[in-house]
Short mmCIF file of C-alpha atoms and ligand atoms in Angstrom, two decimals:
data_model
loop_
_atom_site.label_atom_id
_atom_site.label_comp_id
_atom_site.label_asym_id
_atom_site.label_seq_id
_atom_site.Cartn_x
_atom_site.Cartn_y
_atom_site.Cartn_z
CA MET A 20 -11.32 -17.12 -2.30
CA ILE A 21 -10.15 -15.92 1.10
CA LEU A 22 -13.48 -14.37 2.06
CA SER A 23 -15.70 -17.22 0.96
CA GLY A 24 -17.84 -18.33 3.90
CA LYS A 25 -16.34 -15.77 6.28
CA ARG A 26 -18.55 -13.80 8.64
CA ILE A 27 -17.80 -10.12 9.01
CA LEU A 28 -19.39 -8.03 11.72
CA LEU A 29 -19.40 -4.48 10.38
CA ILE A 30 -19.83 -1.65 12.86
CA ILE A 31 -20.86 1.51 11.06
CA GLY A 32 -19.98 4.75 12.86
CA GLY A 33 -21.54 8.15 12.35
CA GLY A 34 -19.64 10.01 9.67
CA ILE A 35 -20.21 11.11 6.11
CA ALA A 36 -18.00 8.19 4.99
CA ALA A 37 -20.78 5.85 6.17
CA TYR A 38 -22.15 5.96 2.63
CA LYS A 39 -19.04 4.09 1.45
CA CYS A 40 -20.09 1.19 3.69
CA LEU A 41 -22.88 0.37 1.29
CA ASP A 42 -20.26 -0.32 -1.36
CA LEU A 43 -18.07 -2.15 1.16
CA ILE A 44 -20.93 -4.50 2.05
CA ARG A 45 -21.52 -5.21 -1.63
CA ARG A 46 -17.83 -5.91 -2.29
CA LEU A 47 -17.56 -8.24 0.70
CA ARG A 48 -20.67 -10.19 -0.30
CA GLU A 49 -19.45 -10.45 -3.92
CA ARG A 50 -16.43 -12.25 -2.50
CA GLY A 51 -18.55 -14.75 -0.64
CA ALA A 52 -18.51 -13.22 2.86
CA SER A 53 -21.63 -12.72 4.93
CA VAL A 54 -21.92 -9.30 6.53
CA ARG A 55 -23.88 -8.52 9.67
CA CYS A 56 -24.15 -4.84 10.55
CA VAL A 57 -24.31 -2.82 13.74
CA MET A 58 -25.08 0.88 13.34
CA THR A 59 -24.53 3.58 15.93
CA GLN A 60 -27.22 6.17 16.51
CA ALA A 61 -25.17 8.75 14.64
CA ALA A 62 -24.58 6.39 11.69
CA GLN A 63 -28.32 6.29 11.12
CA GLU A 64 -28.24 10.04 10.45
CA PHE A 65 -26.08 9.34 7.40
CA VAL A 66 -27.44 6.09 5.97
CA THR A 67 -30.62 4.25 6.87
CA PRO A 68 -30.79 0.79 8.43
CA LEU A 69 -33.08 -0.05 5.51
CA SER A 70 -30.39 0.44 2.87
CA VAL A 71 -27.76 -1.29 5.03
CA GLY A 72 -30.14 -4.19 5.69
CA SER A 73 -31.09 -4.50 2.02
CA LEU A 74 -27.45 -4.78 0.95
CA SER A 75 -26.39 -7.07 3.79
CA ALA A 76 -29.59 -9.14 3.46
CA ASP A 77 -29.74 -9.36 7.23
CA HIS A 78 -31.27 -7.68 10.25
CA VAL A 79 -29.40 -4.51 11.22
CA PHE A 80 -28.57 -4.17 14.90
CA THR A 81 -28.86 -0.72 16.44
CA ASP A 82 -29.74 -0.87 20.13
CA LEU A 83 -28.05 -2.26 23.19
CA PHE A 84 -31.35 -2.79 24.92
CA ASP A 85 -33.59 -3.72 22.04
CA ARG A 86 -35.62 -6.47 23.66
CA ARG A 87 -35.86 -8.52 20.48
CA ASP A 88 -32.17 -8.17 19.58
CA GLU A 89 -30.99 -8.95 23.08
CA TYR A 90 -33.27 -11.93 23.25
CA ASP A 91 -32.31 -13.04 19.76
CA VAL A 92 -28.60 -12.52 19.75
CA GLY A 93 -27.18 -10.27 22.46
CA HIS A 94 -24.05 -8.19 22.12
CA VAL A 95 -21.72 -10.91 23.36
CA ARG A 96 -22.95 -13.51 20.90
CA LEU A 97 -23.06 -10.91 18.14
CA SER A 98 -19.39 -10.16 18.66
CA ARG A 99 -18.33 -13.79 19.00
CA GLU A 100 -20.13 -15.22 16.01
CA ALA A 101 -18.06 -13.24 13.55
CA ASP A 102 -14.65 -14.17 12.14
CA LEU A 103 -13.61 -10.51 12.18
CA VAL A 104 -15.00 -7.24 13.51
CA VAL A 105 -14.62 -4.25 11.18
CA VAL A 106 -15.34 -0.66 12.21
CA ALA A 107 -15.95 1.63 9.22
CA PRO A 108 -16.07 4.53 9.46
CA ALA A 109 -14.24 4.44 12.81
CA THR A 110 -15.04 7.86 14.22
CA ALA A 111 -12.92 9.67 16.81
CA ASP A 112 -15.72 8.88 19.25
CA LEU A 113 -15.68 5.11 18.62
CA MET A 114 -11.88 5.02 18.86
CA ALA A 115 -12.00 6.96 22.15
CA LYS A 116 -14.68 4.68 23.56
CA LEU A 117 -12.78 1.50 22.83
CA ALA A 118 -9.48 3.00 24.01
CA ALA A 119 -11.17 3.89 27.31
CA GLY A 120 -13.15 0.67 27.56
CA LEU A 121 -16.55 2.33 27.50
CA ALA A 122 -19.57 0.25 26.55
CA ASN A 123 -22.65 2.46 26.70
CA ASP A 124 -24.14 1.56 23.35
CA LEU A 125 -24.34 -1.56 21.20
CA ALA A 126 -21.32 -0.73 18.99
CA SER A 127 -18.96 -0.07 21.91
CA ALA A 128 -20.33 -3.01 23.91
CA VAL A 129 -19.70 -5.36 20.99
CA LEU A 130 -16.15 -4.02 20.60
CA LEU A 131 -15.42 -4.58 24.28
CA ALA A 132 -17.00 -8.03 24.35
CA THR A 133 -15.40 -9.50 21.27
CA ASP A 134 -12.65 -12.09 21.32
CA LYS A 135 -12.03 -11.63 17.58
CA LYS A 136 -9.56 -9.42 15.74
CA VAL A 137 -10.71 -5.85 15.14
CA LEU A 138 -9.96 -3.73 12.06
CA MET A 139 -10.70 -0.01 12.13
CA ALA A 140 -11.00 2.30 9.11
CA PRO A 141 -10.82 5.77 10.67
CA ALA A 142 -12.55 8.73 9.05
CA MET A 143 -12.65 12.19 10.51
CA ASN A 144 -11.67 15.79 10.01
CA PRO A 145 -7.85 16.15 9.72
CA HIS A 146 -7.73 18.25 12.91
CA MET A 147 -9.58 15.58 14.83
CA TRP A 148 -7.24 12.93 13.43
CA SER A 149 -4.12 14.87 14.44
CA HIS A 150 -5.47 15.90 17.87
CA PRO A 151 -3.27 14.59 20.70
CA ALA A 152 -6.27 12.78 22.20
CA THR A 153 -6.86 10.82 18.98
CA ARG A 154 -3.11 10.12 18.63
CA ARG A 155 -3.11 8.74 22.18
CA ASN A 156 -6.17 6.60 21.51
CA LEU A 157 -4.62 5.32 18.29
CA GLU A 158 -1.46 4.22 20.11
CA THR A 159 -3.50 2.60 22.89
CA LEU A 160 -5.64 0.70 20.41
CA LYS A 161 -2.61 -0.41 18.38
CA GLY A 162 -1.06 -1.62 21.61
CA ASP A 163 -4.24 -3.60 22.29
CA GLY A 164 -3.87 -5.32 18.91
CA VAL A 165 -6.43 -3.35 16.91
CA ARG A 166 -5.42 -3.07 13.25
CA PHE A 167 -5.94 0.02 11.10
CA VAL A 168 -6.46 0.72 7.42
CA GLY A 169 -6.15 4.35 6.34
CA PRO A 170 -7.07 7.11 6.72
CA ASN A 171 -5.90 8.51 3.40
CA ARG A 172 -5.02 12.04 2.46
CA GLY A 173 -7.47 13.99 0.39
CA GLU A 174 -10.27 16.46 0.38
CA MET A 175 -12.83 16.35 3.17
CA ALA A 176 -16.47 16.09 2.15
CA GLU A 177 -17.84 18.66 4.59
CA THR A 178 -15.47 21.57 4.33
CA GLY A 179 -13.40 21.15 1.20
CA GLU A 180 -10.41 21.07 3.57
CA ALA A 181 -7.58 18.79 2.55
CA GLY A 182 -5.52 16.58 4.83
CA GLU A 183 -5.28 13.15 6.39
CA GLY A 184 -8.65 11.81 7.49
CA ARG A 185 -10.50 10.36 4.52
CA MET A 186 -11.69 6.83 5.06
CA ALA A 187 -9.82 4.16 3.07
CA GLU A 188 -11.63 3.13 -0.09
CA PRO A 189 -13.87 0.02 0.11
CA LEU A 190 -11.41 -2.09 -1.91
CA GLU A 191 -8.53 -1.12 0.38
CA ILE A 192 -10.64 -2.18 3.35
CA VAL A 193 -11.44 -5.45 1.56
CA SER A 194 -7.76 -6.20 1.05
CA ALA A 195 -7.00 -5.33 4.68
CA ILE A 196 -9.73 -7.78 5.72
CA GLU A 197 -8.32 -10.42 3.38
CA GLY A 198 -4.87 -9.85 4.86
CA MET A 199 -6.20 -10.43 8.38
CA LEU A 200 -8.24 -13.51 7.52
CA ASP A 201 -5.71 -15.11 5.22
CA PRO A 202 -3.91 -17.79 7.20
CA GLY A 203 -1.70 -18.42 4.15
CA PRO A 204 1.98 -19.37 4.45
CA LYS A 205 4.45 -16.73 5.66
CA PRO A 206 7.70 -17.91 4.06
CA LEU A 207 9.27 -14.46 4.40
CA ALA A 208 8.67 -14.07 8.14
CA GLY A 209 11.72 -12.48 9.76
CA ARG A 210 13.17 -11.22 6.43
CA VAL A 211 13.79 -7.54 5.84
CA ILE A 212 13.20 -6.21 2.33
CA VAL A 213 13.83 -2.70 1.01
CA ILE A 214 11.97 -1.57 -2.09
CA THR A 215 11.80 1.64 -4.14
CA SER A 216 8.76 2.74 -6.11
CA GLY A 217 7.31 5.66 -8.05
CA PRO A 218 8.97 8.49 -9.92
CA THR A 219 11.37 11.08 -8.53
CA HIS A 220 10.93 14.83 -8.80
CA GLU A 221 14.04 16.84 -9.59
CA SER A 222 13.61 20.45 -8.65
CA ILE A 223 14.28 23.25 -11.15
CA ASP A 224 12.98 26.08 -8.97
CA PRO A 225 10.40 26.29 -6.17
CA VAL A 226 7.50 25.61 -8.55
CA ARG A 227 8.97 23.47 -11.34
CA TYR A 228 10.47 20.01 -11.51
CA ILE A 229 11.50 17.24 -13.90
CA ALA A 230 9.48 14.06 -13.48
CA ASN A 231 8.23 10.99 -15.34
CA ARG A 232 4.97 9.09 -15.73
CA SER A 233 5.61 6.30 -13.21
CA SER A 234 2.51 5.75 -11.03
CA GLY A 235 4.16 3.58 -8.36
CA LYS A 236 1.49 0.91 -8.89
CA GLN A 237 3.92 -1.91 -9.64
CA GLY A 238 6.35 -1.14 -6.81
CA HIS A 239 3.60 -0.62 -4.26
CA ALA A 240 1.90 -3.87 -5.33
CA ILE A 241 5.18 -5.76 -4.86
CA ALA A 242 5.69 -4.23 -1.41
CA GLY A 243 2.18 -5.32 -0.40
CA ALA A 244 2.65 -8.84 -1.78
CA LEU A 245 5.95 -9.28 0.13
CA ALA A 246 4.29 -8.07 3.34
CA ARG A 247 1.52 -10.62 2.89
CA LEU A 248 4.20 -13.33 2.76
CA GLY A 249 5.37 -12.14 6.17
CA ALA A 250 8.36 -9.95 5.25
CA GLU A 251 9.23 -6.75 7.11
CA VAL A 252 8.98 -4.42 4.12
CA HIS A 253 10.45 -0.92 3.96
CA LEU A 254 9.19 1.03 0.98
CA VAL A 255 10.88 4.22 -0.20
CA SER A 256 8.36 5.95 -2.43
CA GLY A 257 8.69 8.94 -4.72
CA PRO A 258 5.69 11.27 -5.11
CA VAL A 259 2.67 9.14 -6.05
CA ALA A 260 -1.10 9.54 -5.88
CA ILE A 261 -1.80 6.07 -4.49
CA PRO A 262 -2.05 5.09 -0.80
CA ASP A 263 0.78 3.45 1.16
CA PRO A 264 0.47 -0.34 0.92
CA LEU A 265 -0.97 -2.07 3.94
CA GLY A 266 1.45 -3.37 6.53
CA VAL A 267 4.46 -1.72 4.88
CA ALA A 268 6.69 0.90 6.54
CA THR A 269 6.74 3.68 3.94
CA THR A 270 9.18 6.59 3.66
CA HIS A 271 8.21 9.40 1.28
CA VAL A 272 10.89 11.21 -0.71
CA GLN A 273 11.00 13.62 -3.63
CA SER A 274 14.36 13.43 -5.37
CA ALA A 275 16.78 10.69 -6.45
CA ARG A 276 19.31 11.87 -3.88
CA GLU A 277 16.75 11.65 -1.07
CA MET A 278 15.73 8.20 -2.28
CA HIS A 279 19.37 7.12 -2.31
CA ASP A 280 19.94 8.35 1.28
CA ALA A 281 16.72 6.73 2.52
CA VAL A 282 17.67 3.36 0.99
CA GLU A 283 21.23 3.53 2.42
CA ALA A 284 19.81 4.20 5.88
CA LEU A 285 17.63 1.08 5.64
CA LEU A 286 20.54 -1.34 5.06
CA PRO A 287 21.34 -4.05 6.00
CA ALA A 288 18.48 -6.05 4.49
CA ASP A 289 17.93 -9.55 3.11
CA ALA A 290 16.75 -8.26 -0.25
CA ALA A 291 16.44 -4.98 -2.12
CA ILE A 292 14.13 -4.41 -5.07
CA PHE A 293 14.42 -1.31 -7.23
CA VAL A 294 11.17 -0.56 -9.00
CA ALA A 295 11.33 3.24 -8.88
CA ALA A 296 11.69 5.14 -12.14
CA VAL A 297 14.54 7.25 -10.83
CA ALA A 298 15.33 10.35 -12.88
CA ASP A 299 18.70 9.78 -14.52
CA TRP A 300 19.51 13.50 -14.43
CA ARG A 301 18.72 16.54 -12.33
CA PRO A 302 19.18 20.25 -13.04
CA LYS A 303 22.75 21.23 -12.20
CA MET A 304 21.53 24.23 -10.25
CA GLU A 305 18.30 24.57 -8.35
CA SER A 306 17.11 28.16 -8.42
CA GLY A 307 16.02 29.45 -5.02
CA GLU A 308 13.55 31.82 -6.64
CA LYS A 309 11.01 31.14 -9.36
CA MET A 310 12.70 31.62 -12.73
CA LYS A 311 11.11 34.56 -14.56
CA LYS A 312 10.60 35.15 -18.26
CA ARG A 313 12.63 38.16 -19.31
CA ALA A 314 11.82 40.10 -22.44
CA GLY A 315 14.42 39.61 -25.14
CA GLU A 316 16.40 36.90 -23.29
CA GLY A 317 14.66 33.87 -24.84
CA ALA A 318 14.36 30.46 -23.18
CA PRO A 319 16.95 29.49 -20.59
CA THR A 320 19.10 26.39 -21.07
CA LEU A 321 18.96 23.84 -18.31
CA PRO A 322 22.29 22.11 -17.69
CA LEU A 323 21.83 18.64 -16.16
CA VAL A 324 24.02 16.44 -14.00
CA GLU A 325 23.75 12.71 -13.40
CA ASN A 326 21.91 11.37 -10.35
CA PRO A 327 23.34 8.63 -8.15
CA ASP A 328 22.40 5.16 -9.44
CA ILE A 329 20.77 3.67 -6.35
CA LEU A 330 20.58 0.10 -7.66
CA ALA A 331 24.23 0.12 -8.77
CA SER A 332 25.42 1.54 -5.46
CA VAL A 333 23.52 -1.09 -3.44
CA GLY A 334 24.63 -3.81 -5.90
CA ARG A 335 28.24 -3.11 -4.86
CA HIS A 336 27.64 -2.02 -1.31
CA LYS A 337 29.61 -3.47 1.59
CA LYS A 338 26.23 -4.18 3.15
CA ARG A 339 24.89 -5.66 -0.11
CA PRO A 340 21.69 -7.65 0.50
CA ARG A 341 21.77 -11.34 -0.49
CA LEU A 342 19.27 -10.67 -3.23
CA VAL A 343 19.29 -7.54 -5.40
CA ILE A 344 16.61 -7.07 -8.05
CA GLY A 345 16.33 -4.28 -10.60
CA PHE A 346 13.81 -3.36 -13.27
CA ALA A 347 14.56 -2.30 -16.81
CA ALA A 348 12.22 -0.64 -19.24
CA GLU A 349 13.21 -1.42 -22.79
CA THR A 350 11.77 -0.83 -26.21
CA GLU A 351 14.30 -2.93 -28.16
CA ASN A 352 16.88 -5.68 -27.63
CA LEU A 353 15.19 -6.40 -24.33
CA ILE A 354 17.22 -9.41 -23.22
CA GLU A 355 20.58 -8.09 -24.38
CA HIS A 356 20.09 -4.80 -22.54
CA ALA A 357 18.79 -6.52 -19.42
CA ARG A 358 21.84 -8.84 -19.36
CA ALA A 359 24.14 -5.85 -19.66
CA LYS A 360 22.32 -4.14 -16.79
CA LEU A 361 22.67 -7.25 -14.61
CA ALA A 362 26.42 -7.05 -14.84
CA LYS A 363 26.75 -3.26 -14.82
CA LYS A 364 24.64 -2.79 -11.70
CA GLY A 365 25.62 -5.90 -9.73
CA ALA A 366 22.06 -7.26 -9.62
CA ASP A 367 21.00 -10.90 -9.27
CA ILE A 368 17.82 -10.48 -11.27
CA ILE A 369 16.62 -7.89 -13.76
CA ILE A 370 12.90 -7.77 -14.43
CA ALA A 371 12.78 -6.53 -17.99
CA ASN A 372 9.66 -4.66 -18.99
CA ASP A 373 8.73 -4.50 -22.63
CA VAL A 374 7.48 -0.95 -23.08
CA SER A 375 7.49 -1.04 -26.88
CA HIS A 376 4.27 0.02 -28.54
CA ASP A 377 3.71 -3.34 -30.16
CA SER A 378 3.65 -5.24 -26.88
CA GLY A 379 -0.09 -5.57 -27.33
CA LEU A 380 -0.80 -3.48 -24.27
CA GLY A 381 -0.90 -0.14 -26.02
CA PRO A 382 1.41 2.83 -25.59
CA SER A 383 0.29 3.51 -22.03
CA GLY A 384 0.09 -0.20 -21.22
CA VAL A 385 3.00 -0.24 -18.81
CA MET A 386 3.91 3.18 -17.43
CA GLY A 387 0.96 4.27 -15.35
CA GLY A 388 -1.22 1.43 -16.66
CA ASP A 389 -2.34 -1.74 -14.92
CA HIS A 390 -0.51 -4.37 -16.97
CA ASN A 391 3.02 -5.52 -17.39
CA LEU A 392 4.82 -7.80 -19.83
CA VAL A 393 7.95 -9.04 -18.14
CA ARG A 394 10.99 -11.24 -18.65
CA VAL A 395 12.95 -12.40 -15.65
CA VAL A 396 16.61 -12.20 -16.57
CA THR A 397 19.31 -13.85 -14.44
CA ALA A 398 22.86 -15.00 -15.11
CA ASP A 399 21.41 -18.49 -15.73
CA GLY A 400 18.80 -17.57 -18.30
CA VAL A 401 15.55 -15.87 -19.14
CA ASP A 402 12.11 -16.71 -17.87
CA GLU A 403 9.21 -15.28 -19.81
CA TRP A 404 6.00 -14.40 -17.95
CA GLU A 405 2.82 -14.05 -19.94
CA ALA A 406 1.15 -10.61 -19.96
CA MET A 407 -0.63 -10.14 -16.65
CA GLY A 408 -1.89 -7.49 -14.25
CA LYS A 409 0.54 -5.61 -12.02
CA ASP A 410 -0.96 -7.34 -8.97
CA GLU A 411 -0.24 -10.76 -10.47
CA VAL A 412 3.30 -9.72 -11.40
CA ALA A 413 3.67 -8.65 -7.76
CA GLU A 414 2.43 -12.00 -6.43
CA LYS A 415 4.72 -13.95 -8.76
CA LEU A 416 7.74 -11.82 -7.93
CA ALA A 417 7.05 -12.11 -4.18
CA ALA A 418 6.92 -15.89 -4.58
CA LEU A 419 10.22 -15.81 -6.49
CA VAL A 420 11.84 -13.72 -3.74
CA ALA A 421 10.57 -16.18 -1.12
CA GLU A 422 12.04 -19.08 -3.12
CA ARG A 423 15.39 -17.31 -3.53
CA LEU A 424 15.67 -16.34 0.13
CA THR A 425 14.61 -19.70 1.51
CA THR A 426 16.45 -22.08 -0.87
CA PRO A 427 19.96 -22.62 0.49
CA GLY A 428 21.40 -23.33 -3.01
CA HIS A 429 20.78 -19.78 -4.13
CA ASP A 430 23.16 -18.49 -1.48
CA LYS A 431 26.14 -19.72 -3.42
CA THR A 432 25.90 -17.10 -6.15
CA THR A 433 26.13 -14.40 -3.52
CA GLU A 434 28.89 -16.20 -1.64
CA LYS A 435 31.00 -16.39 -4.79
CA ARG A 436 30.66 -12.71 -5.44
CA LYS A 437 31.89 -11.70 -1.98
N1 CTP B 700 17.80 2.86 -10.88
C1 CTP B 700 18.23 3.37 -9.69
N2 CTP B 700 18.81 4.62 -9.62
C2 CTP B 700 18.97 5.36 -10.73
C3 CTP B 700 18.53 4.86 -11.96
C4 CTP B 700 17.95 3.61 -12.02
O1 CTP B 700 18.07 2.69 -8.68
N3 CTP B 700 19.51 6.55 -10.63
C5 CTP B 700 17.23 1.53 -10.96
C6 CTP B 700 15.76 1.49 -11.28
O2 CTP B 700 14.97 1.48 -10.11
C7 CTP B 700 15.64 0.19 -12.04
C8 CTP B 700 16.91 0.14 -12.81
O3 CTP B 700 17.84 0.84 -12.02
O4 CTP B 700 15.62 -0.93 -11.18
C9 CTP B 700 16.75 0.76 -14.15
O5 CTP B 700 17.98 1.14 -14.64
P1 CTP B 700 18.19 2.28 -15.71
O6 CTP B 700 19.62 2.24 -16.07
O7 CTP B 700 17.59 3.55 -15.31
O8 CTP B 700 17.35 1.68 -16.77
P2 CTP B 700 16.52 2.23 -17.88
O9 CTP B 700 16.03 3.58 -17.57
O10 CTP B 700 15.56 1.15 -18.17
O11 CTP B 700 17.68 2.21 -18.90
P3 CTP B 700 18.57 3.02 -19.85
O12 CTP B 700 18.77 4.38 -19.28
O13 CTP B 700 19.77 2.18 -19.84
O14 CTP B 700 17.79 2.94 -21.08
#
């Protein structure tokens, strides 16, 4: 366990998202970390030091000049004793203070005094987040080496307004912390990997589209796992409801054609992985106006045309990556179909997903669900992975990519093809 025995100094800023810190503390302690908390004055308006102290099982530090605290610990020691300093919620005010180097309360003094890495989870109104002053502070802090998780898009608690500014969820913050504390091997350092994920939306008219049930969970998990192994990951994502994976450069697209163009623009790369459930067809014509029901005319027919096959075009591209991996969802003759796809699309590996109802995972087990039953099909044979969670599939696939890209022998297959 990455967090076992680690000491996290959690600075809680004053925002409604402060309540999520109670859950964050619990999650961190469940994983074996000890959590020591500093609360700003404003934070104490949202949650009490008593609840924070009960969950962290430790004294809560609130004042720069508290005689007992200063005598006991002091802001310098407080900041140095931790393995990592986490600010959640990081308010616009706390970001501005650290960007400017102010230290007029305990939280800002600790941030200025620390020699440890700092992770911020911003939370604020979308207008505050997009304000030029906050953008400037964000860039300054990034330049100073501060890392960020979130904010996510969504509805704001206070106003019902929607936009970017919601604090990342506790489990996202936990994985960001794990990423920063994990000194694990980085076999993919210096490698560039392009990956597609999610569904595509093919427009019928301004309000209607053709789509599918892909959630993007598997593709996003793979992107995150590759980033943790040190790769420079570029994710091209269709419309999904899940956050961008941490440490991954994400481009958002709607349609198959946009996804195709975005992937092309990201070449050359060392590897490309196609997890997206790209719509095979799109409406031949996209109506500029909303299509209306007309009495007596009945239902319209919707002629379709084929979309570009992104995997096949990259599989034969003049800038073809060394390693090209596709996915295949099959309900029957899994291996046979996957083999055919390998050849047809010019891929090195096809990850074949069994989406048949009797896979033991239930009808919704794969698409949109959290589990996957996969076979790894290459020209040399078939490797069967036992049923496992999408996160574990992601870890295993990332390890396989690392092995393929770092073992010289595997080059030969690509060399031959050229
Ligand atoms: N793919 C793609 N672009 C498309 C269609 C598919 O990049 N326009 C990629 C997918 O990301 C996936 C693989 O190709 O890696 C799936 O191939 P596809 O032929 O769509 O497979 P299935 O939908 O599983 O198969 P079929 O239509 O043959 O049943």
